[in-house]
mmCIF file of N, CA and C in Angstrom:
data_model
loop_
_atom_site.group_PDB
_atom_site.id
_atom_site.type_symbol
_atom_site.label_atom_id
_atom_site.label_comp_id
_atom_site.label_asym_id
_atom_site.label_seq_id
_atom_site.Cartn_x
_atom_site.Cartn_y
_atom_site.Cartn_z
ATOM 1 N N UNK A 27 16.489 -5.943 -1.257
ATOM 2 C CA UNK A 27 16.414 -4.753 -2.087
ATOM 3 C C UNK A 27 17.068 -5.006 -3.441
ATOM 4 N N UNK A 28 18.237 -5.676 -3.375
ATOM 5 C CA UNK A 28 18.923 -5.995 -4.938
ATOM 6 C C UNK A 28 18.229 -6.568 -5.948
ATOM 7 N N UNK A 29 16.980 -7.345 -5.346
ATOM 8 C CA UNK A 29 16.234 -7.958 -6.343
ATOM 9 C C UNK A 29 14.761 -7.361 -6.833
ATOM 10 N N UNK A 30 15.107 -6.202 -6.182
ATOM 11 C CA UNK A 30 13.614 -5.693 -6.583
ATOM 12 C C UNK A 30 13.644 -4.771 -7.841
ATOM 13 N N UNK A 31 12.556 -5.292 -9.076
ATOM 14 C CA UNK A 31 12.813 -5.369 -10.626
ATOM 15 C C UNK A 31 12.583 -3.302 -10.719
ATOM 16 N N UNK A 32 13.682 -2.971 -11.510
ATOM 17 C CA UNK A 32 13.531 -1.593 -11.904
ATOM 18 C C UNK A 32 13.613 -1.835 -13.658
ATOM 19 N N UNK A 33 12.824 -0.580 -13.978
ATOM 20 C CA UNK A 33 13.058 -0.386 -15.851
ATOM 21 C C UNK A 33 13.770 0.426 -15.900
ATOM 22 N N UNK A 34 14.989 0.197 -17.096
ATOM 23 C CA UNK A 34 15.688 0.814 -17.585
ATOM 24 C C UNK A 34 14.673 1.737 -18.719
ATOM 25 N N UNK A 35 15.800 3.103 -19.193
ATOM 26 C CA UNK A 35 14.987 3.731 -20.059
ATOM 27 C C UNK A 35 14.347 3.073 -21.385
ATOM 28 N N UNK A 36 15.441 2.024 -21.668
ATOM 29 C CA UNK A 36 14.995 1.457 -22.955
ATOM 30 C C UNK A 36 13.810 0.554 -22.899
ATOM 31 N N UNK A 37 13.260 -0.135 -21.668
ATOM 32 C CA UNK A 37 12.451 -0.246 -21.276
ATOM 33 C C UNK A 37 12.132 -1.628 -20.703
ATOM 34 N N UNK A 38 13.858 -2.155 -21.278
ATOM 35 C CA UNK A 38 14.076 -3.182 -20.498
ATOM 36 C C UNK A 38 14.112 -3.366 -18.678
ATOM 37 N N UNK A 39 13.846 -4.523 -18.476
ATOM 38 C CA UNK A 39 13.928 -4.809 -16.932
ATOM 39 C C UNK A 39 15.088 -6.028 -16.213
ATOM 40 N N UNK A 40 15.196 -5.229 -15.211
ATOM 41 C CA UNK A 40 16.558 -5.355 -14.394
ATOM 42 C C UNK A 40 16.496 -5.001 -12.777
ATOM 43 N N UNK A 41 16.974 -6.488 -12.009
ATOM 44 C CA UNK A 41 17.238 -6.031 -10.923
ATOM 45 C C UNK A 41 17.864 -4.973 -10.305
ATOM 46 N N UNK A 42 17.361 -4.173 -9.612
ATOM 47 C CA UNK A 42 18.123 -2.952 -8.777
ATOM 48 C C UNK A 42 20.017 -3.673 -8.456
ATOM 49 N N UNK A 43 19.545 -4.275 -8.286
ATOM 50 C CA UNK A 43 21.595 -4.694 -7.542
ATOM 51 C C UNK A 43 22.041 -4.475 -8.673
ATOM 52 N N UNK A 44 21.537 -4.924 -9.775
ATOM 53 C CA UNK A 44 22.524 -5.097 -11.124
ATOM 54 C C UNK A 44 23.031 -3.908 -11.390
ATOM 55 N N UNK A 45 22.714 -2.568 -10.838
ATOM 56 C CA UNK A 45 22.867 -1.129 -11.045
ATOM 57 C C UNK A 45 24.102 -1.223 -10.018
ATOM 58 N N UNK A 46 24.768 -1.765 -9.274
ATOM 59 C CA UNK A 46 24.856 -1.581 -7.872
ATOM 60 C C UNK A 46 26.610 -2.108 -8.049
ATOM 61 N N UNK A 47 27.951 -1.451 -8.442
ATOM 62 C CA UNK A 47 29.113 -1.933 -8.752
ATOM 63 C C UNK A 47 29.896 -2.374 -7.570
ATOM 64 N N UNK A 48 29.934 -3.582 -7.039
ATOM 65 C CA UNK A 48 30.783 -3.586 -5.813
ATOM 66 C C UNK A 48 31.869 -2.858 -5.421
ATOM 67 N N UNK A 49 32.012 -2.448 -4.298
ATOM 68 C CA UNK A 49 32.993 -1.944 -3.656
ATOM 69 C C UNK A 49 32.956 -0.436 -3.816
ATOM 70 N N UNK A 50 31.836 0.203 -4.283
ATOM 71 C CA UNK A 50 32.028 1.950 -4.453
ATOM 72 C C UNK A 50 30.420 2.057 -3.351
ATOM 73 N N UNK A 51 30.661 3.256 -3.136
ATOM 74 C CA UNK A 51 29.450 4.310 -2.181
ATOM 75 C C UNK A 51 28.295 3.788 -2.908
ATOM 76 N N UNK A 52 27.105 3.763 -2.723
ATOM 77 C CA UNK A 52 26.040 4.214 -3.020
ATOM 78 C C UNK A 52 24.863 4.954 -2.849
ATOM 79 N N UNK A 53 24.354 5.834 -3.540
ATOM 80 C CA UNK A 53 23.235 6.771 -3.522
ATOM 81 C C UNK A 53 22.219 6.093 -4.579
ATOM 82 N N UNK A 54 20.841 6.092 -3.425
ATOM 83 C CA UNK A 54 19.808 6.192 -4.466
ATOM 84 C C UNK A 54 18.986 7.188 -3.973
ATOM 85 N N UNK A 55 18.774 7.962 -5.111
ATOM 86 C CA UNK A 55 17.515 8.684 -4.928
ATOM 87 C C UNK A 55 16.026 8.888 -6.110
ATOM 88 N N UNK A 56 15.158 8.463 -4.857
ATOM 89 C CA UNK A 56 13.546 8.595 -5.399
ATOM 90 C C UNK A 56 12.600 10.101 -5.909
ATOM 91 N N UNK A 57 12.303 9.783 -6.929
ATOM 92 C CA UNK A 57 11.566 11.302 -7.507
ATOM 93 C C UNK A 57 10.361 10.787 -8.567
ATOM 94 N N UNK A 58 10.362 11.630 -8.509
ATOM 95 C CA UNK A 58 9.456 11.968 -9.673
ATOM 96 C C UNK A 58 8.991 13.688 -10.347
ATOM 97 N N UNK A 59 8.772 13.535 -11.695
ATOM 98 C CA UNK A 59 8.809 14.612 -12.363
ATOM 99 C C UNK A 59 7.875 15.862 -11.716
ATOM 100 N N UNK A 60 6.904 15.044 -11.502
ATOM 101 C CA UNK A 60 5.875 16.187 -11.326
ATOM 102 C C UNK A 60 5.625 16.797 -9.569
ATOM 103 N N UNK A 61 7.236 15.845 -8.769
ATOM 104 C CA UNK A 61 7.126 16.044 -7.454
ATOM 105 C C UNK A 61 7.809 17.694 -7.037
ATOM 106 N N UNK A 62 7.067 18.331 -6.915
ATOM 107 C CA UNK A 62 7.736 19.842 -6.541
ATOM 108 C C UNK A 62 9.467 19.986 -5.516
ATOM 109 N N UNK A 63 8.859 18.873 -4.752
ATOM 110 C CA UNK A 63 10.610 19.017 -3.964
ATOM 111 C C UNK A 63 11.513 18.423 -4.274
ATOM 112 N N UNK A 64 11.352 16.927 -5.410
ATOM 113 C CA UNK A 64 12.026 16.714 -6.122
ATOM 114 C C UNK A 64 12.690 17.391 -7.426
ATOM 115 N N UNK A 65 12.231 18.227 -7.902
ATOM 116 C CA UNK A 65 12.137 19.526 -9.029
ATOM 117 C C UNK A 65 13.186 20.108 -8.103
ATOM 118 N N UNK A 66 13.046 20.671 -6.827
ATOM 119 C CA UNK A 66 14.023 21.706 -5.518
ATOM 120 C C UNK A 66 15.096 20.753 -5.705
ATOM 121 N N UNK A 67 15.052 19.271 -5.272
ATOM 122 C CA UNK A 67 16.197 18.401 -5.049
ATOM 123 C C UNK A 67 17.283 17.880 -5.998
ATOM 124 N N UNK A 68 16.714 18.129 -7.492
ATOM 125 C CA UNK A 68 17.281 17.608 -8.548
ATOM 126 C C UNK A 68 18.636 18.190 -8.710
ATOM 127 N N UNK A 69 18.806 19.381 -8.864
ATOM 128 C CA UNK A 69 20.440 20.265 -9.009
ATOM 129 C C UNK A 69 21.168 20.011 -7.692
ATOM 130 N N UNK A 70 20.666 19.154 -7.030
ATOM 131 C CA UNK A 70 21.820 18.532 -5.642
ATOM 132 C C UNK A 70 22.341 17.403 -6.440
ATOM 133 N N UNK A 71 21.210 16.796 -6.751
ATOM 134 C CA UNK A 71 21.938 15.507 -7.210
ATOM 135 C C UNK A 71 22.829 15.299 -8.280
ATOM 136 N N UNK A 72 22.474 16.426 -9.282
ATOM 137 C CA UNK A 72 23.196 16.794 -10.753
ATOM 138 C C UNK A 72 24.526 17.095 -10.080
ATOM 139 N N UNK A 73 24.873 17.769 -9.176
ATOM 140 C CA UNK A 73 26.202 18.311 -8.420
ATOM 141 C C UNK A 73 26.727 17.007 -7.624
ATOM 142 N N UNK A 74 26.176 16.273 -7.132
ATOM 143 C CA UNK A 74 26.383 15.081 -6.250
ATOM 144 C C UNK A 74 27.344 14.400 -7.921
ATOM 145 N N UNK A 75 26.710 14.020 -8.483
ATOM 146 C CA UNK A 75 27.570 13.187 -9.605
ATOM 147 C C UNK A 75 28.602 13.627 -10.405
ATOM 148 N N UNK A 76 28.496 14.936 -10.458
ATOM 149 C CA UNK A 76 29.297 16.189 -10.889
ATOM 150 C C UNK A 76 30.970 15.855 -10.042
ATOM 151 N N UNK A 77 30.514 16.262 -8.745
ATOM 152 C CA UNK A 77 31.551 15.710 -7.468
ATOM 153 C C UNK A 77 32.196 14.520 -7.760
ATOM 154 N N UNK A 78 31.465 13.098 -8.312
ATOM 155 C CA UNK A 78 31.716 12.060 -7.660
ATOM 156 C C UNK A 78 32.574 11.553 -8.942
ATOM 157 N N UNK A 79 32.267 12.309 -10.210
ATOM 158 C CA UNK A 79 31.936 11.407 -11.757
ATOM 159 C C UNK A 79 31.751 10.227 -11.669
ATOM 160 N N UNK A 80 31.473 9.256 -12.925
ATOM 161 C CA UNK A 80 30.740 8.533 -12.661
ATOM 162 C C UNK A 80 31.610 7.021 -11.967
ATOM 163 N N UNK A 81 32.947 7.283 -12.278
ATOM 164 C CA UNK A 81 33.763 5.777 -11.785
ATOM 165 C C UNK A 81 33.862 5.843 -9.859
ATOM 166 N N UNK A 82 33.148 6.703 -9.086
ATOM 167 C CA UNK A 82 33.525 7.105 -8.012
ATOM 168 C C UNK A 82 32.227 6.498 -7.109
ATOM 169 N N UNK A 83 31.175 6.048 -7.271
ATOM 170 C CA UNK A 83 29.886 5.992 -6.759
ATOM 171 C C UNK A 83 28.915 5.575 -7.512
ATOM 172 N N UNK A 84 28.077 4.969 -6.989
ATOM 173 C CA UNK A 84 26.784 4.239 -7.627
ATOM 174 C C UNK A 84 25.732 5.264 -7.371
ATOM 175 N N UNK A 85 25.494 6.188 -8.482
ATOM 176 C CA UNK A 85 24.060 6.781 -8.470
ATOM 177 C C UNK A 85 22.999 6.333 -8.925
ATOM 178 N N UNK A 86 22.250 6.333 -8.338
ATOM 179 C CA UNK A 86 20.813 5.717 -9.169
ATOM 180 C C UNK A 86 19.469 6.529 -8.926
ATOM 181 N N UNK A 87 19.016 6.600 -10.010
ATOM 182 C CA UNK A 87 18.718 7.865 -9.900
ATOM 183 C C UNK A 87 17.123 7.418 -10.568
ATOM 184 N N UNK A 88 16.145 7.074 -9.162
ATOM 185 C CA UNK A 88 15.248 6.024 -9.245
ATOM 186 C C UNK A 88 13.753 7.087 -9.636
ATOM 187 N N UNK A 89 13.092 6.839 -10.657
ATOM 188 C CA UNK A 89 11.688 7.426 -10.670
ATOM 189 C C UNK A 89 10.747 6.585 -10.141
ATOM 190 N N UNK A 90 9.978 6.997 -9.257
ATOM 191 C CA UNK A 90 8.758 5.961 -8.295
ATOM 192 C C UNK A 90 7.919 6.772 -8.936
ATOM 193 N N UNK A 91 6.764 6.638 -8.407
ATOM 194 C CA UNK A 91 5.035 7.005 -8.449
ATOM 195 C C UNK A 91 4.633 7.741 -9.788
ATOM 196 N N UNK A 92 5.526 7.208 -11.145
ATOM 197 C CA UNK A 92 4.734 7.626 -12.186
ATOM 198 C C UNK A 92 4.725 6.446 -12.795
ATOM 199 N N UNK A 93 4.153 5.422 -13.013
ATOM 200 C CA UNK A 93 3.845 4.052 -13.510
ATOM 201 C C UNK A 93 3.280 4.265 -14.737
ATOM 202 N N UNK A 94 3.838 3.926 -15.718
ATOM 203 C CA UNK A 94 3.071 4.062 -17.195
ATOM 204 C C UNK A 94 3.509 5.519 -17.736
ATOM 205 N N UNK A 95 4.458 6.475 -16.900
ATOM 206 C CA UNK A 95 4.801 7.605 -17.236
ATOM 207 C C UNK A 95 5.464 7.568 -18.990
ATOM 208 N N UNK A 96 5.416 8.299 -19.958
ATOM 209 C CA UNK A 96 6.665 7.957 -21.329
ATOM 210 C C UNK A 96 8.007 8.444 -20.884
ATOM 211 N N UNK A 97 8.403 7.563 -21.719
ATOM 212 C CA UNK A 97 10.450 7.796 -21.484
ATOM 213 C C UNK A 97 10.450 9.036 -21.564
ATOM 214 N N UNK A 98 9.674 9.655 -22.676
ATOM 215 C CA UNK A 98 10.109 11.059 -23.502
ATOM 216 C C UNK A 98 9.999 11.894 -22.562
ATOM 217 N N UNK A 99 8.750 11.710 -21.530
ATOM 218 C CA UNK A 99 8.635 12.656 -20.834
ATOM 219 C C UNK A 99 9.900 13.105 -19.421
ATOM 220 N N UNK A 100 9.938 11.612 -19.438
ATOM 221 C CA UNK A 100 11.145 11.330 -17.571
ATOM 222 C C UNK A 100 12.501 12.171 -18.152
ATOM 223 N N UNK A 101 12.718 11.864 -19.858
ATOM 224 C CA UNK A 101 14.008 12.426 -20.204
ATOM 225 C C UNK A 101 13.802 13.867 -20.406
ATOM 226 N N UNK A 102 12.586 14.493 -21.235
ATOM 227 C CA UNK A 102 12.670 16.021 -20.824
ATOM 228 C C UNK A 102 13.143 16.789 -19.431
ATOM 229 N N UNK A 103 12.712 15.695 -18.085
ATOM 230 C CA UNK A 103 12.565 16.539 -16.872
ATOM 231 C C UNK A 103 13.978 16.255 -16.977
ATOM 232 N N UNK A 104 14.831 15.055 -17.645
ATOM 233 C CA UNK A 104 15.968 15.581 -17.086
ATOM 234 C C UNK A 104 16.898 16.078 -17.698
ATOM 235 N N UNK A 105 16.275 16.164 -19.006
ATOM 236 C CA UNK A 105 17.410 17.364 -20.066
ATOM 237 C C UNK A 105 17.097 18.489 -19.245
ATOM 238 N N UNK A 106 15.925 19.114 -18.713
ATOM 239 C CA UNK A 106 15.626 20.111 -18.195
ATOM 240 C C UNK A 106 16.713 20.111 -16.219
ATOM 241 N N UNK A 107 17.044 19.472 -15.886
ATOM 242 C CA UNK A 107 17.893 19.685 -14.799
ATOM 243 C C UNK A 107 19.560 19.451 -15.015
ATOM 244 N N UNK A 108 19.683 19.040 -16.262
ATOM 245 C CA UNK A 108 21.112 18.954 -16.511
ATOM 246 C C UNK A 108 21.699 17.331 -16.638
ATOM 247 N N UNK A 109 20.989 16.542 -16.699
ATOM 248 C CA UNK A 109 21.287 15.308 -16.238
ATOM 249 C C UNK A 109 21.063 14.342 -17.807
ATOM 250 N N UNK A 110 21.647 13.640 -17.810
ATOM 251 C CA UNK A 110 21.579 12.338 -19.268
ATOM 252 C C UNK A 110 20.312 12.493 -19.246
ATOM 253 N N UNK A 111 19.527 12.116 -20.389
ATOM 254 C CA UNK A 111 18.305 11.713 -20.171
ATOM 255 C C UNK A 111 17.900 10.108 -20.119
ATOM 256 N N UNK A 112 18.958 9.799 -20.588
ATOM 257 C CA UNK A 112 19.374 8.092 -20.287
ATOM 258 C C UNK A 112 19.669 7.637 -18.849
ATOM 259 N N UNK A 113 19.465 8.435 -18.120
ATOM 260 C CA UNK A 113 20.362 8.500 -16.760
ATOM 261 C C UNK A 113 19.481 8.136 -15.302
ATOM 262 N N UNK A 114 18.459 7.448 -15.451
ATOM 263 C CA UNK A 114 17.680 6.868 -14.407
ATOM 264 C C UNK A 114 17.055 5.481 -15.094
ATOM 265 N N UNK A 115 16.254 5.504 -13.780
ATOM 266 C CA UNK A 115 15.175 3.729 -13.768
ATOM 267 C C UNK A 115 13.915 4.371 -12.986
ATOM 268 N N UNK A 116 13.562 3.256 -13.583
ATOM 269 C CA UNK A 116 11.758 3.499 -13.110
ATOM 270 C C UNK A 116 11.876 2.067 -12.047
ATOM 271 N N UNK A 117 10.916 2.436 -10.923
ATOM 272 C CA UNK A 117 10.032 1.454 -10.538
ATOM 273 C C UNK A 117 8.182 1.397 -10.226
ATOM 274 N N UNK A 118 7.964 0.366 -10.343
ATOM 275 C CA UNK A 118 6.461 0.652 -9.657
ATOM 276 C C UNK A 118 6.427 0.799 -8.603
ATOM 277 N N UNK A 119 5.098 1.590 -8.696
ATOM 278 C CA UNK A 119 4.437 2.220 -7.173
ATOM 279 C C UNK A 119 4.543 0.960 -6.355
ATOM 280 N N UNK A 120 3.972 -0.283 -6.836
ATOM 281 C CA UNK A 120 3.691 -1.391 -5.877
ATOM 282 C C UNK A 120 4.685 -1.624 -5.193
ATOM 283 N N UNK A 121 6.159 -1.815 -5.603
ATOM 284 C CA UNK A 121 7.133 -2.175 -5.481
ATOM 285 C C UNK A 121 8.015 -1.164 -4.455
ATOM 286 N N UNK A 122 7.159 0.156 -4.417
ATOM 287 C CA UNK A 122 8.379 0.814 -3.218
ATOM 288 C C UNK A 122 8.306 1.018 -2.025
ATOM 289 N N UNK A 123 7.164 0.342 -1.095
ATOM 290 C CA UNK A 123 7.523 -0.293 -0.171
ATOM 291 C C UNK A 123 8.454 -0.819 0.081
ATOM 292 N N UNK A 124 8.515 -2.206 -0.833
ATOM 293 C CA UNK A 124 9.615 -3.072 -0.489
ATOM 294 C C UNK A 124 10.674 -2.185 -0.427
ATOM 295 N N UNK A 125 10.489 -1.344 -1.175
ATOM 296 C CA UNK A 125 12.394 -0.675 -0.662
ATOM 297 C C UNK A 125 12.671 0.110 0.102
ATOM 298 N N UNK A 126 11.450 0.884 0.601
ATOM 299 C CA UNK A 126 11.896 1.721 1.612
ATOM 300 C C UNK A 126 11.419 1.129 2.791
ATOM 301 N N UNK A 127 10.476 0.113 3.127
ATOM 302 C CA UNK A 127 10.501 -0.427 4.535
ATOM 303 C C UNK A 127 9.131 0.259 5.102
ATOM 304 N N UNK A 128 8.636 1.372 4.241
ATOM 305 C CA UNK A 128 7.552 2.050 4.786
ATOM 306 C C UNK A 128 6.382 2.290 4.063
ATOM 307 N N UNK A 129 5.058 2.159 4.365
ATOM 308 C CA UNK A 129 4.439 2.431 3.496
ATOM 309 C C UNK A 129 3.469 3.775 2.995
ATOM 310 N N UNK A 130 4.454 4.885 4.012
ATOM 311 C CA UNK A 130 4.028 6.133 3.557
ATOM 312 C C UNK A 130 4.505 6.721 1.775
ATOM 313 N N UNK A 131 5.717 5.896 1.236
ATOM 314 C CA UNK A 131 5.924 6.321 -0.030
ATOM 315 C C UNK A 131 6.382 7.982 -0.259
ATOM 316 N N UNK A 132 7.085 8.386 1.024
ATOM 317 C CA UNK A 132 7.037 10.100 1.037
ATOM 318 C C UNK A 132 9.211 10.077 -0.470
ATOM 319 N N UNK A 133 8.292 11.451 -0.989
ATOM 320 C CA UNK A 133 9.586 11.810 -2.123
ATOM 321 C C UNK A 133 9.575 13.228 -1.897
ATOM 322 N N UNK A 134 10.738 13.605 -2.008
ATOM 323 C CA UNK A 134 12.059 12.753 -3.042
ATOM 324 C C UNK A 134 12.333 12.085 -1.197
ATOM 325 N N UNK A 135 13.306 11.116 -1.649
ATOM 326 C CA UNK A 135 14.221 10.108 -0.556
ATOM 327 C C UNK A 135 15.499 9.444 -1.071
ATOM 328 N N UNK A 136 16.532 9.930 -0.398
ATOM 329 C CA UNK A 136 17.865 9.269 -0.404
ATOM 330 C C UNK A 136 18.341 8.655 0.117
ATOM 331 N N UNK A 137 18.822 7.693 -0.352
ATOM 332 C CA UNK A 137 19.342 6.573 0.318
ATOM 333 C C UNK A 137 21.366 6.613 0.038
ATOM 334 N N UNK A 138 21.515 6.379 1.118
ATOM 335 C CA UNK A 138 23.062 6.715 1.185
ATOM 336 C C UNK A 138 23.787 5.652 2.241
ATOM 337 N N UNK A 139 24.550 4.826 1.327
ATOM 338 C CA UNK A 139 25.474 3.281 1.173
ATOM 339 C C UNK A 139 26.918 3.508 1.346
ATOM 340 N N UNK A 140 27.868 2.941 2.649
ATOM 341 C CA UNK A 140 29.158 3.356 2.303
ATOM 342 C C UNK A 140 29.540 1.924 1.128
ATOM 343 N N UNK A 141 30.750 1.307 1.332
ATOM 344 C CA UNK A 141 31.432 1.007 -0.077
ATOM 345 C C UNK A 141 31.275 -0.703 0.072
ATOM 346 N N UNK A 142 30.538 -1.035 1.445
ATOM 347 C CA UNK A 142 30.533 -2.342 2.152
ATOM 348 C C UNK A 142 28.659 -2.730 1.622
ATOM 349 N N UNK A 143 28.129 -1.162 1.530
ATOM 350 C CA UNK A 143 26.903 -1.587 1.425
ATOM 351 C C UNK A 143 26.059 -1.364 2.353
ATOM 352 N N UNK A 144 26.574 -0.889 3.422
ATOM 353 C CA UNK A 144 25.799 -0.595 5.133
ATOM 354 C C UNK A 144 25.086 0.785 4.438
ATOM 355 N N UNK A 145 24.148 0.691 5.248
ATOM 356 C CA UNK A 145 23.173 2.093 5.207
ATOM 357 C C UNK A 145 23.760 3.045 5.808
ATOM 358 N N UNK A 146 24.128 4.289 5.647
ATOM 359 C CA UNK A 146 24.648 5.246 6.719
ATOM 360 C C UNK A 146 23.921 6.734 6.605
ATOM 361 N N UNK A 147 22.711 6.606 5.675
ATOM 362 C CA UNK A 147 21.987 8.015 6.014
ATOM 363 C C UNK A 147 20.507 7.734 4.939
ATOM 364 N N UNK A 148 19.781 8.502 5.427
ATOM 365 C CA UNK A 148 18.680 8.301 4.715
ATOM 366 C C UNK A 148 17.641 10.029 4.840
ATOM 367 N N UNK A 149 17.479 10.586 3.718
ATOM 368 C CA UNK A 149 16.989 12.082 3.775
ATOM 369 C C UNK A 149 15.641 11.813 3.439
ATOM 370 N N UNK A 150 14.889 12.330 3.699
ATOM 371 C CA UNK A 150 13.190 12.810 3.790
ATOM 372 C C UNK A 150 13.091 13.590 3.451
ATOM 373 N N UNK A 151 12.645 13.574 2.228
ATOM 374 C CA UNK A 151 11.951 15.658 2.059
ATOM 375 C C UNK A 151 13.622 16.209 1.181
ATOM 376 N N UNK A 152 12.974 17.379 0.921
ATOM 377 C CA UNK A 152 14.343 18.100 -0.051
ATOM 378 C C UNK A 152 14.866 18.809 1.556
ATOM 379 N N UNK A 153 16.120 18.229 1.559
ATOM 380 C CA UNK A 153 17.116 18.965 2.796
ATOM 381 C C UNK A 153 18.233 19.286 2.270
ATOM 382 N N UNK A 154 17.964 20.411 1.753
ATOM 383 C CA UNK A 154 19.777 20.898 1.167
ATOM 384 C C UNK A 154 21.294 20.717 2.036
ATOM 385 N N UNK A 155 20.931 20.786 2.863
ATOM 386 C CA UNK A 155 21.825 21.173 4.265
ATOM 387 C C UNK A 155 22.357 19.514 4.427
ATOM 388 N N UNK A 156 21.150 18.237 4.546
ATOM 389 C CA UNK A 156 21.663 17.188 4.800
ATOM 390 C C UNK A 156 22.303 16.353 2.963
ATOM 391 N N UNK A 157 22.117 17.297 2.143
ATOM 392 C CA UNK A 157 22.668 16.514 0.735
ATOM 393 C C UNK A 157 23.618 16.910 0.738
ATOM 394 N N UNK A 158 23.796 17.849 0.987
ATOM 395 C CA UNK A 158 25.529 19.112 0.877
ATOM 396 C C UNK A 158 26.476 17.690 1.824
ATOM 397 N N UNK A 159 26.007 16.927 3.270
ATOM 398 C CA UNK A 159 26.810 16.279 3.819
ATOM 399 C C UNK A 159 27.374 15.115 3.017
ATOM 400 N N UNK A 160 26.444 14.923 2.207
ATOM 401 C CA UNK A 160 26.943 13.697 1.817
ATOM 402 C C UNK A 160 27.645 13.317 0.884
ATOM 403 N N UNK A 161 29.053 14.282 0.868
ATOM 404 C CA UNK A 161 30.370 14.072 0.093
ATOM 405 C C UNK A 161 31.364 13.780 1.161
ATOM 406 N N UNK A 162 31.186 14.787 2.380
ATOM 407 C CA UNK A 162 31.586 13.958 3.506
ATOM 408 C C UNK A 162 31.245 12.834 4.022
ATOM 409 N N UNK A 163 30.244 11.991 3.832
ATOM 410 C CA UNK A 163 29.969 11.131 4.316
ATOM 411 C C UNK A 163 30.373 9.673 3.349
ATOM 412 N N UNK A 164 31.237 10.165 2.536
ATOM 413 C CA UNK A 164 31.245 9.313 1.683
ATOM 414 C C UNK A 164 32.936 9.398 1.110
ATOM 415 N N UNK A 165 33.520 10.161 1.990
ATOM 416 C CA UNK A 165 34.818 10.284 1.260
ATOM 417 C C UNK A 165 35.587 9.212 2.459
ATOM 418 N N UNK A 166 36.576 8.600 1.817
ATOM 419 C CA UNK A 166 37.407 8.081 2.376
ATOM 420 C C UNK A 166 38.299 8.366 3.594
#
């Protein structure tokens, strides 16, 4: 997974790990603009980093299934939820298999890393109830 290539906003490209600061939690989560439950899921995650600021956890805050989407646009959706607009990566569609292991491609999806790097939760679908856990699941 560390090596699988994401774009930065500027439009440079960069391995996923390189996002990835040893020794802190990690969260990634998959969206996209025009995904309705990702739109529901977004003000979890704005609060998730809110919680964590940024020296506390690795957010990454991944756009899938809009390939060729403009910056201008990924950063409106997220001036529009509260979030940097500098503040995610893109990957290709082709490419997210490889990271999720499946090839249904279902969004939004979180991925949730304790500080070693082990997997310890993974959400499907907008679940308020299972995002709310994961400050507990991540505190020391």
């Amino acid at each position: 997974m560390s090596k699988l290539p994401v774009t930065l906003p500027d439009g440079q490209q960069a391995p996923l790990g390189q996002l990835i600061r040893p020794g802190l939690p990690t969260v990634i989560s998959l969206w996209a603009s025009w995904c309705g439950p990702c739109q529901l899921e977004a003000p979890d995650i704005v609060e998730l980093r809110r919680h964590f600021g940024p020296d506390k956890i690795n957010l990454v805050y991944l756009n899938v299934r809009e390939d060729g989407a403009p910056p201008a646009d990924l950063a409106r959706f997220l001036r529009s939820i509260g979030m940097p607009p500098h503040d995610y990566v893109s990957m290709g569609y082709a490419d997210l298999p490889r990271l999720t292991n499946d090839t249904r491609n279902l969004i939004p999806r979180t991925f949730v890393f304790d500080k070693a790097g082990t997997p310890i939760a993974m959400i499907v679908g907008y679940k308020p109830m299972a995002l709310a856990r994961i400050p507990g699941l991540l505190s020391d």
